[in-house]
C-alpha positions as a Python dict, from the first residue, in 0.01 Angstrom:
ca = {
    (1, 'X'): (0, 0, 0),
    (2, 'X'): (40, 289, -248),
    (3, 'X'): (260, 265, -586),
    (4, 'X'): (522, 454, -644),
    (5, 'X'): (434, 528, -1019),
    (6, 'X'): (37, 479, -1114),
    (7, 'X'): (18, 483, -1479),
    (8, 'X'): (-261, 258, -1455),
    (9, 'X'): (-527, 449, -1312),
    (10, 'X'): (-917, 338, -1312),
    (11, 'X'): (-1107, 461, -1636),
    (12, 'X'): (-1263, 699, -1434),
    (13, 'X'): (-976, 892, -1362),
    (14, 'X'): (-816, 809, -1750),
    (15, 'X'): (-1151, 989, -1908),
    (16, 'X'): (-1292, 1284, -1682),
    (17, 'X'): (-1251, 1513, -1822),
    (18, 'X'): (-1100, 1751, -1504),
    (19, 'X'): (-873, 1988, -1645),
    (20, 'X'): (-974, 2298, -1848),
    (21, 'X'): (-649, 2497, -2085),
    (22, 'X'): (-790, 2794, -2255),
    (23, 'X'): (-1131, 2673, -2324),
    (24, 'X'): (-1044, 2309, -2368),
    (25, 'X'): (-1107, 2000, -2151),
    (26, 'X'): (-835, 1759, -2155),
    (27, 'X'): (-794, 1420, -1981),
    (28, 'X'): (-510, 1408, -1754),
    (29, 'X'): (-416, 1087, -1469),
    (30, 'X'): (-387, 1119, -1101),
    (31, 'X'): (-6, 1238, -1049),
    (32, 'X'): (7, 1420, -1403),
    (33, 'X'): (-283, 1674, -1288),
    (34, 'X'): (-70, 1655, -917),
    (35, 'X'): (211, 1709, -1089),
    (36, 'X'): (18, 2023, -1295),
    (37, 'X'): (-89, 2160, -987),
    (38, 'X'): (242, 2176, -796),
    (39, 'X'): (374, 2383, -1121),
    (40, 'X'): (96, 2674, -1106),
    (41, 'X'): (96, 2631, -737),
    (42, 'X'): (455, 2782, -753),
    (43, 'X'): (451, 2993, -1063),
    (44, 'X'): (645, 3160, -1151),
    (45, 'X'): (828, 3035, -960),
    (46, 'X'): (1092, 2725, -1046),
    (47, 'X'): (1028, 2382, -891),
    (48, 'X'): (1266, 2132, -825),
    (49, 'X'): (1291, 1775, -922),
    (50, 'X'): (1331, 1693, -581),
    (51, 'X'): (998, 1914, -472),
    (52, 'X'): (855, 1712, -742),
    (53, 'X'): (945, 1366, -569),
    (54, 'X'): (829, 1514, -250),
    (55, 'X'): (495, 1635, -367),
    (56, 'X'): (434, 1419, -637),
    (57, 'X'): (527, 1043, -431),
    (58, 'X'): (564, 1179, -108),
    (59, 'X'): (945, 1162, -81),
    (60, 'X'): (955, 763, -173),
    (61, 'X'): (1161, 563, -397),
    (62, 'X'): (1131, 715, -758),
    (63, 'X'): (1377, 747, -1054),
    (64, 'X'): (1443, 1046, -1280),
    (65, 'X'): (1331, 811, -1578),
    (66, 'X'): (953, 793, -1369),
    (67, 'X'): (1010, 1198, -1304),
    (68, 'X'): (1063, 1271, -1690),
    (69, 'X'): (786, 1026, -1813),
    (70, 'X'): (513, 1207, -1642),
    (71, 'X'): (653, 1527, -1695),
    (72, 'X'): (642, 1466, -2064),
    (73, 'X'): (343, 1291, -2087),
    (74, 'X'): (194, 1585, -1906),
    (75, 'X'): (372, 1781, -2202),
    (76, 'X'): (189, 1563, -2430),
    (77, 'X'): (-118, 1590, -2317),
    (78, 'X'): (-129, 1959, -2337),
    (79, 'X'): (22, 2003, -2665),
    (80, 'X'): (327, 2157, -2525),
    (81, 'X'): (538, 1998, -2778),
    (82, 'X'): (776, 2296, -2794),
    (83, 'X'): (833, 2332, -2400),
    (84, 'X'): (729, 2644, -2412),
    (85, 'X'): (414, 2596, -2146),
    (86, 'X'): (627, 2422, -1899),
    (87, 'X'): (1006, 2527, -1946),
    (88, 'X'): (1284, 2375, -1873),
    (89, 'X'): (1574, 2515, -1646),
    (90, 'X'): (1893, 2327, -1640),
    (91, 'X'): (2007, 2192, -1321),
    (92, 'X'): (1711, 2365, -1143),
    (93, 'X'): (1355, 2226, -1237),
    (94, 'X'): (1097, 2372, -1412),
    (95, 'X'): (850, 2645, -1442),
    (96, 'X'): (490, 2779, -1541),
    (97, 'X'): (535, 3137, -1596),
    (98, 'X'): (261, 3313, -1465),
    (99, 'X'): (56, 3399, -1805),
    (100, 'X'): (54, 3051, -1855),
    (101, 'X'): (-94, 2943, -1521),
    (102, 'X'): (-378, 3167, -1553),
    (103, 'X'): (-478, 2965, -1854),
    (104, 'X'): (-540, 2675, -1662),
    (105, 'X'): (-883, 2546, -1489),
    (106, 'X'): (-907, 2248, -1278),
    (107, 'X'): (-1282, 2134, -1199),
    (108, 'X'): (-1347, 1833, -981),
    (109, 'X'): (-1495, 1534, -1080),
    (110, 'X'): (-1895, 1549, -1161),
    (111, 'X'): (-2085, 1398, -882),
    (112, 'X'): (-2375, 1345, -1144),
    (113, 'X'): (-2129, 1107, -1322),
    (114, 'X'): (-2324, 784, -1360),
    (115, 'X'): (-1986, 510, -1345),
    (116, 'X'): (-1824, 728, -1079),
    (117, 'X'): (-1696, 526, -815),
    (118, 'X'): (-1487, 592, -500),
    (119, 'X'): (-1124, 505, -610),
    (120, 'X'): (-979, 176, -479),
    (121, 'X'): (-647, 108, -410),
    (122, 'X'): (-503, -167, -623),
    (123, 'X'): (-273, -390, -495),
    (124, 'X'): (119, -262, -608),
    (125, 'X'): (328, -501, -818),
    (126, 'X'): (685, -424, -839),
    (127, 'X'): (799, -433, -1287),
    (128, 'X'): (1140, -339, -1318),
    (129, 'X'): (1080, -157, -1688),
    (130, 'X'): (1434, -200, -1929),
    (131, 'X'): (1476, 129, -2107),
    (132, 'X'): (1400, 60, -2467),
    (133, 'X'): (1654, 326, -2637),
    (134, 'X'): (1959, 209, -2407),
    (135, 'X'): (2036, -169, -2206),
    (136, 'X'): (2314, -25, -2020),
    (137, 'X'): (2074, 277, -1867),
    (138, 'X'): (1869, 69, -1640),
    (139, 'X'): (1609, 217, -1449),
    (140, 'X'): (1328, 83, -1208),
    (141, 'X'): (985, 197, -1238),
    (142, 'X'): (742, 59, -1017),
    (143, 'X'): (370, 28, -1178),
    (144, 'X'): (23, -110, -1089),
    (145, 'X'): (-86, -264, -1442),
    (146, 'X'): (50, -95, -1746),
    (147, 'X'): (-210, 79, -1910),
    (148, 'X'): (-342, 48, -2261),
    (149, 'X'): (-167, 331, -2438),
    (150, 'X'): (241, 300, -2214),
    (151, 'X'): (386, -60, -2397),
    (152, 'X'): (670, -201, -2185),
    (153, 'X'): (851, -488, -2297),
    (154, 'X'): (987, -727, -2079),
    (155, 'X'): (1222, -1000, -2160),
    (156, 'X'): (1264, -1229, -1956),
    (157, 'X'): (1618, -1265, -1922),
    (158, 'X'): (1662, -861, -1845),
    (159, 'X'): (1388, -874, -1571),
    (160, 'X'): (1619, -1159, -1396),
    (161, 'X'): (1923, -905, -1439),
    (162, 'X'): (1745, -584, -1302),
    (163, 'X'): (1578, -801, -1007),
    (164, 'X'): (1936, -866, -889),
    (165, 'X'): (2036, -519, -943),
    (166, 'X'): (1739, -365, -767),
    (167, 'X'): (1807, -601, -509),
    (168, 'X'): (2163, -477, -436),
    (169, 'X'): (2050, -106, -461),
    (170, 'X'): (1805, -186, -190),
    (171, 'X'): (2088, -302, 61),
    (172, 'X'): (2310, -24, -57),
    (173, 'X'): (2081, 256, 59),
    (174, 'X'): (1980, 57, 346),
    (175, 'X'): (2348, 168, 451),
    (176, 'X'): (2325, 498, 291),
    (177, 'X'): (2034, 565, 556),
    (178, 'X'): (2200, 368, 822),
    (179, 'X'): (2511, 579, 819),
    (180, 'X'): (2456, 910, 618),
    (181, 'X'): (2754, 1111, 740),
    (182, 'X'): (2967, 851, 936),
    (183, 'X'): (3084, 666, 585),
    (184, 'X'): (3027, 410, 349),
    (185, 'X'): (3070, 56, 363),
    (186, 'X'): (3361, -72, 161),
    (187, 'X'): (3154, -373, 43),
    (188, 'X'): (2858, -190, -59),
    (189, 'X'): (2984, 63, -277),
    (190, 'X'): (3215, -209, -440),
    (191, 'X'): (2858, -359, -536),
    (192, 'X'): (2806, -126, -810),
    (193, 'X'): (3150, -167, -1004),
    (194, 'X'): (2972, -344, -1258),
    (195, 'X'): (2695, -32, -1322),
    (196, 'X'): (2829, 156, -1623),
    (197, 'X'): (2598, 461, -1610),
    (198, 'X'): (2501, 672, -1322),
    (199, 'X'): (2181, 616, -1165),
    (200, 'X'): (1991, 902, -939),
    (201, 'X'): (1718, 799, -711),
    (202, 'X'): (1548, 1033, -471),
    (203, 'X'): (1488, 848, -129),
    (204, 'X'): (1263, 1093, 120),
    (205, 'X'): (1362, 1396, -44),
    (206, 'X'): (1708, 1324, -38),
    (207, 'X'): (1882, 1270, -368),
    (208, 'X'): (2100, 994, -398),
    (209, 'X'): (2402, 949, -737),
    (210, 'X'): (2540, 593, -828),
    (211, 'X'): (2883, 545, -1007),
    (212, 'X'): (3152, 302, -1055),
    (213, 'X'): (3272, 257, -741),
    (214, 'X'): (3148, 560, -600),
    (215, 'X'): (2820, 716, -446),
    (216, 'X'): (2762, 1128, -456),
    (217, 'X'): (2455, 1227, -182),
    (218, 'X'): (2319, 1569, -90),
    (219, 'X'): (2206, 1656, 253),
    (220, 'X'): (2167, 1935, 450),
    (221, 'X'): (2336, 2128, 193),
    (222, 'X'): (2575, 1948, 158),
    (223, 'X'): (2695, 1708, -83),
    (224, 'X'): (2876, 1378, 55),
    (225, 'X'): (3077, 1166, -182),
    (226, 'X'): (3188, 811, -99),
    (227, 'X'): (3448, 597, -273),
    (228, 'X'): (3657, 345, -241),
    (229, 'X'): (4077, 407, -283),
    (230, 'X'): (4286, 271, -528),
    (231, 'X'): (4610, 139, -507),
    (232, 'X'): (4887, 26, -778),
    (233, 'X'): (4899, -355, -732),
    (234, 'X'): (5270, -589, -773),
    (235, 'X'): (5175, -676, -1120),
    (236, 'X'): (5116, -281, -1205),
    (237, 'X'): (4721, -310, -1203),
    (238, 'X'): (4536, 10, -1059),
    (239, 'X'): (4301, -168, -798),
    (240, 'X'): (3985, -124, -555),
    (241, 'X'): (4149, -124, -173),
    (242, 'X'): (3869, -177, 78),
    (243, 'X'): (3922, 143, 215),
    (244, 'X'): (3602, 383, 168),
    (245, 'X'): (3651, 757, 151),
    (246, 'X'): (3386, 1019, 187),
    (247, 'X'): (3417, 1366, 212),
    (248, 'X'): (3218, 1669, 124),
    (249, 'X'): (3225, 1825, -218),
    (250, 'X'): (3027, 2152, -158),
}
């Protein structure tokens, strides 16, 4: 079974030295030098976050919070402090301009390398990581072993909380899936009254938007938003109905 987000690859991969930037060798892991060669693949050309998903995991479960870490550590790794190497465009991805690109080398792995070994698999353990800057912004990263240099801390109490959560999310876009332009399930989307910040996850390509009471989903195009009504109750309380309303946006 493949992970979803390998920060902990095997020392080989953590100190070959693979990639060359304008006559220096620099370190890089498995999906940041995937994730380099997607950008000067297309450059200069703009790549999306949800090419990146694609590319990058294959289209499964992976957060924007996973997307950004590798994209800065990448970033980081190459000095690119600035963003002016990889650049940022808003609500469209990101890009390598061509100059740029032409700076890069990728070499494969020595064969003469005395501790190289064919890489192994290790079995995936699923650590929901709490954001350390926010507790309301959760976000579910799935890891092999952390490695030596990424801390996570872990309480205990907060893994219980995001189990439960992840849980739910789980059953929610086993709906989504189930039912992608008939509706919404009235129960399922009441679920998630309790999030208070929007969540994006890309499922096989497809990106998928969590809000109170609501879920926004593109497809084909298209972008399908479910919620549920509301209704002014006897006592004057504006209420949830379990009546679920989707329609398209754009």
């Amino acid at each position: 079974m493949k992970t979803i987000d390998d920060v902990n690859e095997s020392c080989n991969d953590l100190f070959l030295k693979e990639v060359c930037f304008n006559g220096e060798q620099i370190a890089l892991r498995a999906k940041e030098k995937r994730l380099l060669n997607v950008l000067i693949t297309a450059s200069p050309g703009c790549v999306s976050r949800q090419k990146i998903a694609e590319d990058i995991w294959d289209g499964r479960f992976v957060s924007d919070f996973t997307i950004n870490q590798t994209i800065n550590s990448l970033r980081r790794k190459i000095n690119d402090n600035d963003r002016v190497l990889i650049k940022t465009k808003p609500k469209e991805g990101y890009v390598v301009d061509r100059e740029v690109a032409a700076l890069f080398t990728v070499d494969e792995p020595s064969s003469k390398e005395p501790n190289a070994e064919p890489s192994r698999e290790p079995k995936a353990e699923s650590i929901p990581a709490e954001s350390p800057t926010d507790e309301k912004n959760m976000v579910f990263v799935a890891t092999d072993n952390v490695a030596k240099d990424d801390t996570v801390n872990i309480p205990k109490k907060g893994m219980r909380v995001q189990k439960r959560l992840l849980h739910r999310v789980l059953i929610l876009l086993s709906l989504l899936l189930a039912c992608v332009m008939a509706g919404i399930g009235a129960g399922a989307i009441r679920d998630f009254e309790k999030i208070e910040s929007n969540m994006t996850l890309y499922i096989d390509g497809l990106k998928f938007t969590f809000r109170k009471g609501e879920v926004e989903y593109d497809i084909d195009d298209k972008t399908i938003k479910c919620d549920l009504l509301k209704k002014v109750a006897s006592d004057g309380d504006i209420i949830f109905t379990d009546t679920t309303l989707c329609k398209r946006t754009h």
